[in-house]
Amino acid sequence: MRILVTNCNTTEAMTKEIEAGARAAASAGTEVFARTPSWGPESAEGWLDSFLSAAAVLDLLRNIDEPFDAVVMAGFGEHGREGARELLDVPVVDITEAAAHLAGLLGRRYGVVTTLDRTCGLIEDSLHSAGVDRNCVAVAGAGLGVLELGDEARTEAALLTAARRVRDSGAEVLVLGCAGMTGLDRRMSALLDVPVVDGVAAAVRLAESLVALGLHTSRAGSYARPLDKHRQWPSG
Amino acid sequence: MRILVTNCNTTEAMTKEIEAGARAAASAGTEVFARTPSWGPESAEGWLDSFLSAAAVLDLLRNIDEPFDAVVMAGFGEHGREGARELLDVPVVDITEAAAHLAGLLGRRYGVVTTLDRTCGLIEDSLHSAGVDRNCVAVAGAGLGVLELGDEARTEAALLTAARRVRDSGAEVLVLGCAGMTGLDRRMSALLDVPVVDGVAAAVRLAESLVALGLHTSRAGSYARPLDKHRQWPSG
Amino acid sequence: MRILVTNCNTTEAMTKEIEAGARAAASAGTEVFARTPSWGPESAEGWLDSFLSAAAVLDLLRNIDEPFDAVVMAGFGEHGREGARELLDVPVVDITEAAAHLAGLLGRRYGVVTTLDRTCGLIEDSLHSAGVDRNCVAVAGAGLGVLELGDEARTEAALLTAARRVRDSGAEVLVLGCAGMTGLDRRMSALLDVPVVDGVAAAVRLAESLVALGLHTSRAGSYARPLDKHRQWPSG
Amino acid sequence: MRILVTNCNTTEAMTKEIEAGARAAASAGTEVFARTPSWGPESAEGWLDSFLSAAAVLDLLRNIDEPFDAVVMAGFGEHGREGARELLDVPVVDITEAAAHLAGLLGRRYGVVTTLDRTCGLIEDSLHSAGVDRNCVAVAGAGLGVLELGDEARTEAALLTAARRVRDSGAEVLVLGCAGMTGLDRRMSALLDVPVVDGVAAAVRLAESLVALGLHTSRAGSYARPLDKHRQWPSG
Amino acid sequence: MRILVTNCNTTEAMTKEIEAGARAAASAGTEVFARTPSWGPESAEGWLDSFLSAAAVLDLLRNIDEPFDAVVMAGFGEHGREGARELLDVPVVDITEAAAHLAGLLGRRYGVVTTLDRTCGLIEDSLHSAGVDRNCVAVAGAGLGVLELGDEARTEAALLTAARRVRDSGAEVLVLGCAGMTGLDRRMSALLDVPVVDGVAAAVRLAESLVALGLHTSRAGSYARPLDKHRQWPSG
Amino acid sequence: MRILVTNCNTTEAMTKEIEAGARAAASAGTEVFARTPSWGPESAEGWLDSFLSAAAVLDLLRNIDEPFDAVVMAGFGEHGREGARELLDVPVVDITEAAAHLAGLLGRRYGVVTTLDRTCGLIEDSLHSAGVDRNCVAVAGAGLGVLELGDEARTEAALLTAARRVRDSGAEVLVLGCAGMTGLDRRMSALLDVPVVDGVAAAVRLAESLVALGLHTSRAGSYARPLDKHRQWPSG
C-alpha cells in the first residue's frame, strides 16, 4: 500500500519531518511518500494562509504522477479535505479529524494544543465540519509560530503550559494541533500522564484501515466527482 | 463610498450581471465596481471549485490597485471571507451571510434555494460558521448548474419547485443561493408570496451600513493582520 | 423614508437620547422620530418590566397616527418584536438582533456588555430566538441600572471592567447591551481597540436597508396578520 | 393548600373550564381558584396576543387580594412566567413546561398538538427557554382557533389528525397544547394508545409538589425581586 | 398508593436512609418501601459500577413480589431507568431527572453537586438523555466518596465548596447529586440562600403525580414491552 | 497482537460469525478471539437487554484469563464501553462508535440501518455519548429481530428498504447497525452504490491502530481505575 502525505506549506524541511513521522507510524507493508506544494505559504497560520494552502495542495494532488492508495493531508485545521475527496478516487484523511477520531476512543473529552491563538477558530471549525467537535472541550494556542517549533526546549515549555490549560478545561486526552509537532506525542504524554495523539500518525493508520477494508469516499451527494468544466489552475 | 464586488468565478458575463445587481441595490452615493479573478473555475459548484475560487479571489483582492471602502464577496456558500478579513482593512461582507442576516429580520425561519444539490453542504457549513444557521430550516438544490441559469423559463420553473419544498419545511422567507440569481428576487417573491432575499443586494446594503457607522473588522483574535512571511502566490 | 423608534420605557429623557443616537446613524434622506409608551416601567430591567414594556410598546404602535416606513424597537433584550411584526405591515428591527447581526460581520465571536446581571438571561433568550446566538460567547452585566447611565465616569469605568471580562471569554467584537448606551460605542472602541456596536445605530441602518430593498415581514406562518378578535387594550 | 390558576385570556367561560380541569387534577386537600385578567385578548393566538396577555396576567397577579400558595399559569406557550417568578414569593408553574416535564418521564420523545399553526413557534420558544425542548420532536397545529374548541366532534377529529402527524415524527407521548383542551387527555389517549398529558393537570400536580417540598423560586440571579421603581400599570 | 424505591447499591444502611427521605417527602396516603439489590457494588461511582448496578436493580425489579404503583430509582446518574420502563407497567421515575425537572421550575439555570469528579460525566449523560440538560450549567464533584457521606461536618464543608463553584458558573438552583445526600437539602439551602433540590424527594412527588393523573409509560416505540426471549438472569 | 472480541449476547453461533468477521478484517499479524458472556440475553434489543448485556460483558471481561492487547465490543448501540475502559488497561473499541468514526471519513453525512425500531434510540444515545452523532442523519430499523438475520433473502430485502429511507434523509454513507450483519457490507454497498461500514471490521482496525501507536485509555477523569470496593458480581 502506498500513502501520499501532503504538507500544507512550502517548507521542504517540514515535509521531511512529517514524512518521517508518517513512516514511523505506518504498518510494515506500507510505503509512505510526502510531497510539498509548489506554491502557497511557507507556513499556514490563519484563514488567508489556509485558503491559499488548500488550493495549492489541490493543485499538487491533481499533478501527482505516481500511484497511491490513500492521501493523508498534513495541515492541522487547514482547508481542502472535502475538495480532495471530490478530486480523488482514493480515501482522503486529514490529520485534524484523524486525531480527533482516535482521541474520542481514549477519553470522554479531549482538547487540542496548537501553535498560535489565531488558528484556534480554524481548528474549531474543522472539527465541527468533520463531525468530531462534540467532545472537544478546548483548543488552545501555545504562542509559537509553526516555524518556531524547531527550538525544542522552548516548544516543550510552551506546549506544556497550554496543555495544562486544556486539561483544566476537562480534557482527558490531548491532541497535538500542528503537523510540525509530529513526534512530540510520546514525550508530552509522559510529562502529562494523559494520552497524546499525533494527527499524522493517526491519519496514516486510519488511511491504512480504509484501504484494507476496501472503503472509498462516497460519490453520492457532497463528494461527487467534480463537474467537467473549465478551471484555470495556477500550475496551468 | 466605493464598494468592490468580487465574483467567485472567471465568467466575465456573470461578473457584469452581479455588478448590475449590486448597483441596483446600492444607495445613491455609492459607487460599485465588480472584478473577476484571473484564474480559478468558470463556475463554483462544490468544494474543489470553492477552494480554488477562494485562493483566486484572495489573489485578486491583494492586487486591486483602486481604492475601495468595503468588499462584497459574491459567491454563495463559497470559501474565502475570513481570509479577506485578515487581508484587508475595510469591511468584508459575503453574500451568504448577508442574505441570512436580512432573512432573519423578516420571518422566524428561512430557507435557501440554490443550484445543484452538491453545493447544499457547502452552504450549510458557511451559514454555520457565520453564526446564522440557527433559523435556517432547509437548503435545497434546484437541479441547475450555475451556467444554466441563463435559460429564464427553465430557471424559474426549477426554482419554484425547490422553493416550494423549502416552504414546506417551514421556511417563511427564502434566500436565493447563488450570485447568478441576482435580480430574480422580486419575481420569485410575487410568485410565492413570501419575502425573497438576494444576497448581492443584501451584502451591498450591509457593507454600506458598516462603512457609514465607521465599523471595521476586529483585529483581536481570529482576523488579526496576516503574519509577515513568504507566500508564493499564483500571480507572483 | 421615515423611521419610527420606540423606547421601551416611559422615561422621556431616554427617548430623546435614543432619538439623537438614531438620527446620528441615519442616512441623509431618512427622517427619524422617537416615541415613548404612555404606560409601563420607567426602565426595563428583568422579565416583569420586559413583559409590561412589550405590551405598552405594542399599544403605542397601534396608536401611532403618523406614517412610517419601518420601526426600530429600542429596548435591548426586551420582548415584543414578534408581536410588532404581526401588527404592522412595515419592517420591524429590534436593537438586540440588529447589533448581533452587524457584530457577526466584524469578528468570529462577539459578546454583550449590559447594565445589570439580572437582564443577561433575557438578552441570551432574545439572541437565541432571533437566531444570532451561535457566535455570542458572553453576556455580562456592568452592575449599573438603566437610569444610572447618566453618570459618565462611573458608567465608563463599569463598562470597561465588564467589557474586559467579555473579551477574555473570546469576544472579538463588543455589543452595547442597552439603548441608553447609544453614543458610547466609539469611545469604548477606542479604549478597548475592538469594534463596538451600538444597537440603535445598527437597527436604523438595517431598517433602512430593508425598506430600500423593498423587503417586508413574511406573512406566511409565524407573523401572519393578527386574527380579527376582541382585544381589550389598556389604551381602550 | 390554595392554588391560583390564571387564564391567559378574558373569556370567562374558558376560565371556568380550566378551573374545573385543575380541580379534577388536584389532591384532596388542595383548594383551586381561577381568575380571569380584566383586559387583554379574548383568546391568545400568536405573539401579539401573547405579549398583551402576559402583561394582563401580571397585572392580575399583583392585584389578587386572596392568599395562595402557588400559581398555575394556564396559557399554553404564552409569555409571562418569568415575570411572575420575579413578582411573587410563591412557586409559579406554567402549563407548557409542566406538560413537557411529565411527558419526559413517560417516553423518550414527545410532541405537542395545538390549535393553529401560527402558535407553534411560540410554543417551541417556550419549551426551549424552559429547558425541556430537547426531547420534543414536533409541535403541530390542528387548524382550530382557541374559541372553536367547543365543537367537540370537530375538535376531536382535528386533534386526531394532527396527533397522528406528531406520532409519525417519532413522538411516543403527546401533549395537549392549549389550556382549552383540558379534559380531552383521557379520550385522546384511548383513541391513540399513547399517554396524553394535559398541561393544566400537570401544572397543578407540580405546583403541589413544590409547595409540599418547601421549594421556592430562586432569588439569585434571573428571578430576583423586582427593583423598586415607578411602573405605570394599566390597572393604575 | 404504594411506591417502591430502589437503592442502586448493596449497602442496606443507605437503603434505610433513602427510605426515610422518601417517606418524609411522600403525601399522607402514600406508602413507601425501599429495596436493596442482592448483588452489585456497595456504592456506585463510575460507569463500571453503574452498569453493574443497572442490571442488579433490573434483576431486583423483576423479582419484587409485592404490589406497587410506581418506582423511584434512587441512584443519581446511574443507568437503568429506560430498562425499568420496558420491564414494568407502572411509572418509573429516576432521581436524576426528577431533581432536574423540579429545579427547572425554580430558576433559569441549575447545577449539580455530587460526590466524586469521576461521576460527573455519568450525570451529564443522564441529564442529556432525559432531556433536561439544557439549563444545567455545571456538575461538580465534592471530592467525597458515596460511603464517606456519613461524616456530617466534612460532608457539609465539601458540599459547600463545590456548591459555591456551581453558583459561580451561573446556577440559580442546586441539585444534590447523590441519593445518599437525601435530607441535606434544607440545610444547604439555608446556608447558600438558593433552593436546593433532593432527587429522592422530587422523584417521590413526581411518581405520585403520574399515578394520580393516571399516566403510564408509553409503549409506542422505545419503551415497548420486552420481547419474549431467553434471558439468563443472575438470580436465575 | 491479540484482540479479544466480545459478543453482547449469549448466542454462541453469533459469536462465531462475529469472530469470522473480525478475522476477515484484521491485519496479517493480528490474532482474534471472540468470547460469549455466560449470562444475559440471547439477543439484545432494547434497554432492558442492553443493561443486562453490559453487566454480563463486564463480568466476562474481568474473568478472561488469556492475554489480549485490545478489546472490541461487538454490540451495536449496547451499553458497557465506558465501564470496560475503567476496568481494563488496554484500549477498548465499541463497534457503534468505530463504524461512525470511519463513516465520517467517507462522506459528509451518514446513517445507520439496524434491526428493530425499538433499538434506534439506544443507538442514537450511544453515538451521542461517543461524540460522533453530529453527522448522523438517520437511524432506521429494518423490522427484523437480531435472531432473524439468518434468513438471507429476507434480511437483504428488509435492509435495502431501510437503507433507501436513510439515503433519502441525506446519508452519503451507511453503517450496518448490528454485529450480526457483519459480512453484509460489501453486498449492500454494491447494491446501493454507497460505502457501507461494518462496525466489527471498523473496530478491529481501530483497535489495531491504537495498539500500534501505543495509545491507551486516559486515566485522568472519567475512566480512572475502578475504586477498590466490594462488588458482588454474578459470577462471584
Short mmCIF file of N, CA and C in Angstrom, two decimals, chain F residues 6-7 9 11 32 42 62 68 82 90 101 106 116 131 141 147 155 206 211 215 223 228:
data_model
loop_
_atom_site.label_atom_id
_atom_site.label_comp_id
_atom_site.label_asym_id
_atom_site.label_seq_id
_atom_site.Cartn_x
_atom_site.Cartn_y
_atom_site.Cartn_z
N THR F 6 -15.83 -9.29 22.14
CA THR F 6 -16.91 -9.78 23.00
C THR F 6 -18.25 -9.63 22.29
N ASN F 7 -18.96 -10.72 22.23
CA ASN F 7 -20.35 -10.66 21.77
C ASN F 7 -21.16 -10.06 22.93
N ASN F 9 -24.37 -10.85 23.44
CA ASN F 9 -25.45 -11.77 23.83
C ASN F 9 -24.91 -13.18 24.00
N THR F 11 -25.71 -15.94 22.45
CA THR F 11 -25.87 -16.85 21.31
C THR F 11 -24.51 -17.18 20.68
N VAL F 32 -7.24 -12.92 16.54
CA VAL F 32 -8.55 -12.51 17.04
C VAL F 32 -9.21 -13.68 17.75
N GLU F 42 -30.30 -13.61 25.03
CA GLU F 42 -29.84 -14.33 23.84
C GLU F 42 -29.67 -13.40 22.64
N ARG F 62 -13.75 -9.28 33.15
CA ARG F 62 -12.91 -9.39 34.35
C ARG F 62 -12.43 -10.82 34.60
N PHE F 68 -4.51 -10.23 26.17
CA PHE F 68 -5.01 -9.55 24.95
C PHE F 68 -4.54 -8.11 24.98
N GLU F 82 -17.82 2.33 28.44
CA GLU F 82 -17.12 3.18 29.41
C GLU F 82 -16.69 2.37 30.63
N VAL F 90 -6.03 -2.02 28.60
CA VAL F 90 -5.83 -2.00 27.14
C VAL F 90 -6.95 -1.22 26.47
N HIS F 101 -16.94 6.48 13.29
CA HIS F 101 -15.67 7.16 13.02
C HIS F 101 -15.25 6.96 11.57
N LEU F 106 -15.74 9.15 5.08
CA LEU F 106 -16.14 8.72 3.73
C LEU F 106 -17.24 9.57 3.10
N LEU F 116 -34.50 -3.63 14.78
CA LEU F 116 -35.85 -3.20 15.13
C LEU F 116 -35.89 -1.72 15.50
N GLY F 131 -19.67 11.01 20.92
CA GLY F 131 -19.26 12.25 20.26
C GLY F 131 -19.23 12.18 18.75
N GLY F 141 -34.82 1.34 11.57
CA GLY F 141 -34.98 -0.09 11.79
C GLY F 141 -35.48 -0.79 10.53
N LEU F 147 -32.13 -12.23 15.82
CA LEU F 147 -32.01 -13.66 15.51
C LEU F 147 -32.73 -14.06 14.22
N THR F 155 -33.51 -10.74 4.93
CA THR F 155 -32.65 -9.72 5.53
C THR F 155 -32.23 -8.69 4.49
N LEU F 206 -9.50 -0.12 14.13
CA LEU F 206 -9.21 0.98 15.06
C LEU F 206 -8.46 0.48 16.28
N VAL F 211 -3.28 0.21 19.34
CA VAL F 211 -2.20 -0.60 19.89
C VAL F 211 -0.89 -0.27 19.19
N LEU F 215 -1.19 3.85 22.11
CA LEU F 215 -2.17 4.70 22.80
C LEU F 215 -3.03 3.88 23.76
N TYR F 223 -12.37 7.86 33.11
CA TYR F 223 -12.05 6.43 33.06
C TYR F 223 -10.89 6.06 33.98
N ASP F 228 -11.33 0.72 44.71
CA ASP F 228 -11.22 -0.55 45.42
C ASP F 228 -12.40 -0.63 46.38
#
